[in-house]
Protein backbone atom coordinates (compact mmCIF):
# COMPACT_ATOMS: atom_id res chain seq x y z
CA UNK A 1 0.00 0.00 0.00
CA UNK A 2 2.82 2.40 0.85
CA UNK A 3 4.54 1.52 -2.41
CA UNK A 4 1.35 2.27 -4.40
CA UNK A 5 0.97 5.61 -2.61
CA UNK A 6 4.56 6.53 -3.56
CA UNK A 7 3.89 5.59 -7.20
CA UNK A 8 0.71 7.71 -7.28
CA UNK A 9 2.54 10.66 -5.69
CA UNK A 10 5.39 10.29 -8.17
CA UNK A 11 2.96 10.25 -11.11
CA UNK A 12 1.18 13.39 -9.83
CA UNK A 13 4.50 15.14 -9.24
CA UNK A 14 5.63 14.21 -12.74
CA UNK A 15 2.40 15.49 -14.33
CA UNK A 16 2.58 18.71 -12.32
CA UNK A 17 6.20 19.23 -13.41
CA UNK A 18 5.35 18.65 -17.07
CA UNK A 19 2.51 21.17 -16.86
CA UNK A 20 4.80 23.76 -15.28
CA UNK A 21 7.48 23.17 -17.92
CA UNK A 22 4.87 23.56 -20.65
CA UNK A 23 3.89 26.97 -19.25
CA UNK A 24 7.55 27.97 -19.05
CA UNK A 25 7.98 26.94 -22.69
CA UNK A 26 5.06 29.19 -23.69
CA UNK A 27 6.55 32.16 -21.83
CA UNK A 28 9.96 31.55 -23.37
CA UNK A 29 8.43 31.36 -26.83
CA UNK A 30 6.69 34.69 -26.26
CA UNK A 31 9.97 36.36 -25.31
CA UNK A 32 11.93 34.82 -28.18
CA UNK A 33 9.25 35.31 -30.85
CA UNK A 34 7.91 38.76 -29.86
CA UNK A 35 10.04 40.71 -27.42
CA UNK A 36 13.54 39.84 -28.60
CA UNK A 37 13.02 40.84 -32.27
CA UNK A 38 11.39 44.09 -31.10
CA UNK A 39 14.32 44.91 -28.84
CA UNK A 40 16.76 44.19 -31.68
CA UNK A 41 14.90 46.51 -34.05
CA UNK A 42 14.64 49.18 -31.37
CA UNK A 43 18.40 49.00 -30.86
CA UNK A 44 18.83 49.63 -34.59
CA UNK A 45 16.56 52.69 -34.25
CA UNK A 46 18.78 53.89 -31.38
CA UNK A 47 21.99 53.42 -33.37
CA UNK A 48 20.61 55.17 -36.44
CA UNK A 49 19.08 58.00 -34.42
CA UNK A 50 22.46 58.70 -32.82
CA UNK A 51 24.20 58.41 -36.19
CA UNK A 52 21.84 60.95 -37.72
CA UNK A 53 22.58 63.43 -34.94
CA UNK A 54 26.33 63.04 -35.54
CA UNK A 55 25.82 63.46 -39.29
CA UNK A 56 24.02 66.75 -38.70
CA UNK A 57 27.12 68.13 -36.99
CA UNK A 58 29.51 66.63 -39.55
CA UNK A 59 27.60 68.24 -42.40
CA UNK A 60 28.09 71.65 -40.84
CA UNK A 61 31.80 71.26 -40.15
CA UNK A 62 34.31 72.81 -42.49
CA UNK A 63 35.29 69.63 -44.31
CA UNK A 64 36.45 68.83 -47.84
CA UNK A 65 33.82 68.42 -50.54
CA UNK A 66 34.53 64.68 -50.84
CA UNK A 67 33.81 64.11 -47.15
CA UNK A 68 30.67 66.23 -47.37
CA UNK A 69 29.47 63.94 -50.17
CA UNK A 70 30.16 60.90 -47.99
CA UNK A 71 28.23 62.47 -45.09
CA UNK A 72 25.26 63.28 -47.33
CA UNK A 73 25.28 59.70 -48.69
CA UNK A 74 25.44 58.32 -45.16
CA UNK A 75 22.59 60.64 -44.14
CA UNK A 76 20.47 59.38 -47.05
CA UNK A 77 21.23 55.74 -46.16
CA UNK A 78 20.21 56.41 -42.56
CA UNK A 79 16.90 57.94 -43.64
CA UNK A 80 16.31 54.90 -45.87
CA UNK A 81 17.14 52.62 -42.92
CA UNK A 82 14.52 54.43 -40.80
CA UNK A 83 11.95 53.85 -43.53
CA UNK A 84 12.83 50.15 -43.59
CA UNK A 85 12.63 49.91 -39.80
CA UNK A 86 9.24 51.67 -39.82
CA UNK A 87 7.95 49.06 -42.28
CA UNK A 88 9.30 46.23 -40.11
CA UNK A 89 8.31 47.45 -36.64
CA UNK A 90 4.54 47.25 -37.06
CA UNK A 91 1.48 45.60 -35.55
CA UNK A 92 0.80 42.75 -35.00
CA UNK A 93 4.09 41.09 -35.97
CA UNK A 94 6.40 42.96 -33.58
CA UNK A 95 4.16 45.35 -31.69
CA UNK A 96 2.29 42.98 -29.45
CA UNK A 97 0.01 45.11 -27.30
CA UNK A 98 -2.11 48.28 -27.43
CA UNK A 99 0.19 49.95 -24.88
CA UNK A 100 3.23 49.34 -27.04
CA UNK A 101 1.32 50.50 -30.13
CA UNK A 102 0.57 53.87 -28.50
CA UNK A 103 4.22 54.33 -27.49
CA UNK A 104 5.47 53.25 -30.93
CA UNK A 105 3.09 55.66 -32.69
CA UNK A 106 4.32 58.58 -30.56
CA UNK A 107 7.92 57.61 -31.25
CA UNK A 108 7.36 57.31 -35.01
CA UNK A 109 5.62 60.70 -35.08
CA UNK A 110 8.53 62.37 -33.28
CA UNK A 111 11.02 60.52 -35.49
CA UNK A 112 9.32 61.84 -38.64
CA UNK A 113 9.48 65.41 -37.29
CA UNK A 114 13.15 64.99 -36.40
CA UNK A 115 14.04 63.56 -39.83
CA UNK A 116 12.21 66.43 -41.56
CA UNK A 117 14.11 69.02 -39.49
CA UNK A 118 17.46 67.28 -39.99
CA UNK A 119 16.83 66.99 -43.73
CA UNK A 120 16.84 70.80 -43.90
CA UNK A 121 20.45 70.71 -42.70
CA UNK A 122 21.33 67.99 -45.19
CA UNK A 123 19.77 69.94 -48.06
CA UNK A 124 21.52 73.24 -47.36
CA UNK A 125 24.79 72.31 -45.64
CA UNK A 126 26.90 72.67 -48.78
CA UNK A 127 26.17 76.41 -48.83
CA UNK A 128 28.64 77.92 -46.30
CA UNK A 129 26.59 81.13 -46.24
CA UNK A 130 23.74 79.27 -44.53
CA UNK A 131 25.92 77.65 -41.84
CA UNK A 132 25.16 80.20 -39.10
CA UNK A 133 21.41 79.79 -39.64
CA UNK A 134 21.73 76.00 -39.89
CA UNK A 135 23.83 75.86 -36.71
CA UNK A 136 21.10 77.81 -34.97
CA UNK A 137 18.52 75.41 -36.41
CA UNK A 138 20.58 72.44 -35.20
CA UNK A 139 20.99 73.84 -31.69
CA UNK A 140 17.45 75.12 -31.22
CA UNK A 141 15.24 72.85 -33.32
CA UNK A 142 16.77 69.51 -34.18
CA UNK A 143 18.45 69.20 -30.79
CA UNK A 144 15.08 69.38 -29.02
CA UNK A 145 13.48 67.02 -31.55
CA UNK A 146 16.37 64.58 -31.13
CA UNK A 147 15.94 64.55 -27.34
CA UNK A 148 12.15 64.16 -27.59
CA UNK A 149 12.49 61.33 -30.11
CA UNK A 150 15.16 59.68 -28.00
CA UNK A 151 12.96 59.84 -24.89
CA UNK A 152 10.05 58.29 -26.81
CA UNK A 153 12.34 55.53 -28.06
CA UNK A 154 13.53 54.89 -24.49
CA UNK A 155 9.90 54.47 -23.41
CA UNK A 156 9.26 51.88 -26.13
CA UNK A 157 12.46 50.03 -25.23
CA UNK A 158 11.58 50.05 -21.54
CA UNK A 159 8.09 48.75 -22.33
CA UNK A 160 9.64 45.80 -24.19
CA UNK A 161 12.22 45.08 -21.52
CA UNK A 162 9.73 45.11 -18.63
Coordinates of C-alpha atoms in Angstrom, one line a residue:
X1 CA 0.0 0.0 0.0
X2 CA 2.8 2.4 0.9
X3 CA 4.5 1.5 -2.4
X4 CA 1.3 2.3 -4.4
X5 CA 1.0 5.6 -2.6
X6 CA 4.6 6.5 -3.6
X7 CA 3.9 5.6 -7.2
X8 CA 0.7 7.7 -7.3
X9 CA 2.5 10.7 -5.7
X10 CA 5.4 10.3 -8.2
X11 CA 3.0 10.3 -11.1
X12 CA 1.2 13.4 -9.8
X13 CA 4.5 15.1 -9.2
X14 CA 5.6 14.2 -12.7
X15 CA 2.4 15.5 -14.3
X16 CA 2.6 18.7 -12.3
X17 CA 6.2 19.2 -13.4
X18 CA 5.4 18.7 -17.1
X19 CA 2.5 21.2 -16.9
X20 CA 4.8 23.8 -15.3
X21 CA 7.5 23.2 -17.9
X22 CA 4.9 23.6 -20.6
X23 CA 3.9 27.0 -19.2
X24 CA 7.6 28.0 -19.0
X25 CA 8.0 26.9 -22.7
X26 CA 5.1 29.2 -23.7
X27 CA 6.5 32.2 -21.8
X28 CA 10.0 31.5 -23.4
X29 CA 8.4 31.4 -26.8
X30 CA 6.7 34.7 -26.3
X31 CA 10.0 36.4 -25.3
X32 CA 11.9 34.8 -28.2
X33 CA 9.3 35.3 -30.8
X34 CA 7.9 38.8 -29.9
X35 CA 10.0 40.7 -27.4
X36 CA 13.5 39.8 -28.6
X37 CA 13.0 40.8 -32.3
X38 CA 11.4 44.1 -31.1
X39 CA 14.3 44.9 -28.8
X40 CA 16.8 44.2 -31.7
X41 CA 14.9 46.5 -34.0
X42 CA 14.6 49.2 -31.4
X43 CA 18.4 49.0 -30.9
X44 CA 18.8 49.6 -34.6
X45 CA 16.6 52.7 -34.3
X46 CA 18.8 53.9 -31.4
X47 CA 22.0 53.4 -33.4
X48 CA 20.6 55.2 -36.4
X49 CA 19.1 58.0 -34.4
X50 CA 22.5 58.7 -32.8
X51 CA 24.2 58.4 -36.2
X52 CA 21.8 61.0 -37.7
X53 CA 22.6 63.4 -34.9
X54 CA 26.3 63.0 -35.5
X55 CA 25.8 63.5 -39.3
X56 CA 24.0 66.8 -38.7
X57 CA 27.1 68.1 -37.0
X58 CA 29.5 66.6 -39.5
X59 CA 27.6 68.2 -42.4
X60 CA 28.1 71.7 -40.8
X61 CA 31.8 71.3 -40.2
X62 CA 34.3 72.8 -42.5
X63 CA 35.3 69.6 -44.3
X64 CA 36.4 68.8 -47.8
X65 CA 33.8 68.4 -50.5
X66 CA 34.5 64.7 -50.8
X67 CA 33.8 64.1 -47.2
X68 CA 30.7 66.2 -47.4
X69 CA 29.5 63.9 -50.2
X70 CA 30.2 60.9 -48.0
X71 CA 28.2 62.5 -45.1
X72 CA 25.3 63.3 -47.3
X73 CA 25.3 59.7 -48.7
X74 CA 25.4 58.3 -45.2
X75 CA 22.6 60.6 -44.1
X76 CA 20.5 59.4 -47.0
X77 CA 21.2 55.7 -46.2
X78 CA 20.2 56.4 -42.6
X79 CA 16.9 57.9 -43.6
X80 CA 16.3 54.9 -45.9
X81 CA 17.1 52.6 -42.9
X82 CA 14.5 54.4 -40.8
X83 CA 11.9 53.9 -43.5
X84 CA 12.8 50.2 -43.6
X85 CA 12.6 49.9 -39.8
X86 CA 9.2 51.7 -39.8
X87 CA 7.9 49.1 -42.3
X88 CA 9.3 46.2 -40.1
X89 CA 8.3 47.5 -36.6
X90 CA 4.5 47.3 -37.1
X91 CA 1.5 45.6 -35.6
X92 CA 0.8 42.8 -35.0
X93 CA 4.1 41.1 -36.0
X94 CA 6.4 43.0 -33.6
X95 CA 4.2 45.4 -31.7
X96 CA 2.3 43.0 -29.5
X97 CA 0.0 45.1 -27.3
X98 CA -2.1 48.3 -27.4
X99 CA 0.2 50.0 -24.9
X100 CA 3.2 49.3 -27.0
X101 CA 1.3 50.5 -30.1
X102 CA 0.6 53.9 -28.5
X103 CA 4.2 54.3 -27.5
X104 CA 5.5 53.3 -30.9
X105 CA 3.1 55.7 -32.7
X106 CA 4.3 58.6 -30.6
X107 CA 7.9 57.6 -31.2
X108 CA 7.4 57.3 -35.0
X109 CA 5.6 60.7 -35.1
X110 CA 8.5 62.4 -33.3
X111 CA 11.0 60.5 -35.5
X112 CA 9.3 61.8 -38.6
X113 CA 9.5 65.4 -37.3
X114 CA 13.1 65.0 -36.4
X115 CA 14.0 63.6 -39.8
X116 CA 12.2 66.4 -41.6
X117 CA 14.1 69.0 -39.5
X118 CA 17.5 67.3 -40.0
X119 CA 16.8 67.0 -43.7
X120 CA 16.8 70.8 -43.9
X121 CA 20.4 70.7 -42.7
X122 CA 21.3 68.0 -45.2
X123 CA 19.8 69.9 -48.1
X124 CA 21.5 73.2 -47.4
X125 CA 24.8 72.3 -45.6
X126 CA 26.9 72.7 -48.8
X127 CA 26.2 76.4 -48.8
X128 CA 28.6 77.9 -46.3
X129 CA 26.6 81.1 -46.2
X130 CA 23.7 79.3 -44.5
X131 CA 25.9 77.7 -41.8
X132 CA 25.2 80.2 -39.1
X133 CA 21.4 79.8 -39.6
X134 CA 21.7 76.0 -39.9
X135 CA 23.8 75.9 -36.7
X136 CA 21.1 77.8 -35.0
X137 CA 18.5 75.4 -36.4
X138 CA 20.6 72.4 -35.2
X139 CA 21.0 73.8 -31.7
X140 CA 17.4 75.1 -31.2
X141 CA 15.2 72.9 -33.3
X142 CA 16.8 69.5 -34.2
X143 CA 18.4 69.2 -30.8
X144 CA 15.1 69.4 -29.0
X145 CA 13.5 67.0 -31.6
X146 CA 16.4 64.6 -31.1
X147 CA 15.9 64.5 -27.3
X148 CA 12.1 64.2 -27.6
X149 CA 12.5 61.3 -30.1
X150 CA 15.2 59.7 -28.0
X151 CA 13.0 59.8 -24.9
X152 CA 10.0 58.3 -26.8
X153 CA 12.3 55.5 -28.1
X154 CA 13.5 54.9 -24.5
X155 CA 9.9 54.5 -23.4
X156 CA 9.3 51.9 -26.1
X157 CA 12.5 50.0 -25.2
X158 CA 11.6 50.1 -21.5
X159 CA 8.1 48.7 -22.3
X160 CA 9.6 45.8 -24.2
X161 CA 12.2 45.1 -21.5
X162 CA 9.7 45.1 -18.6

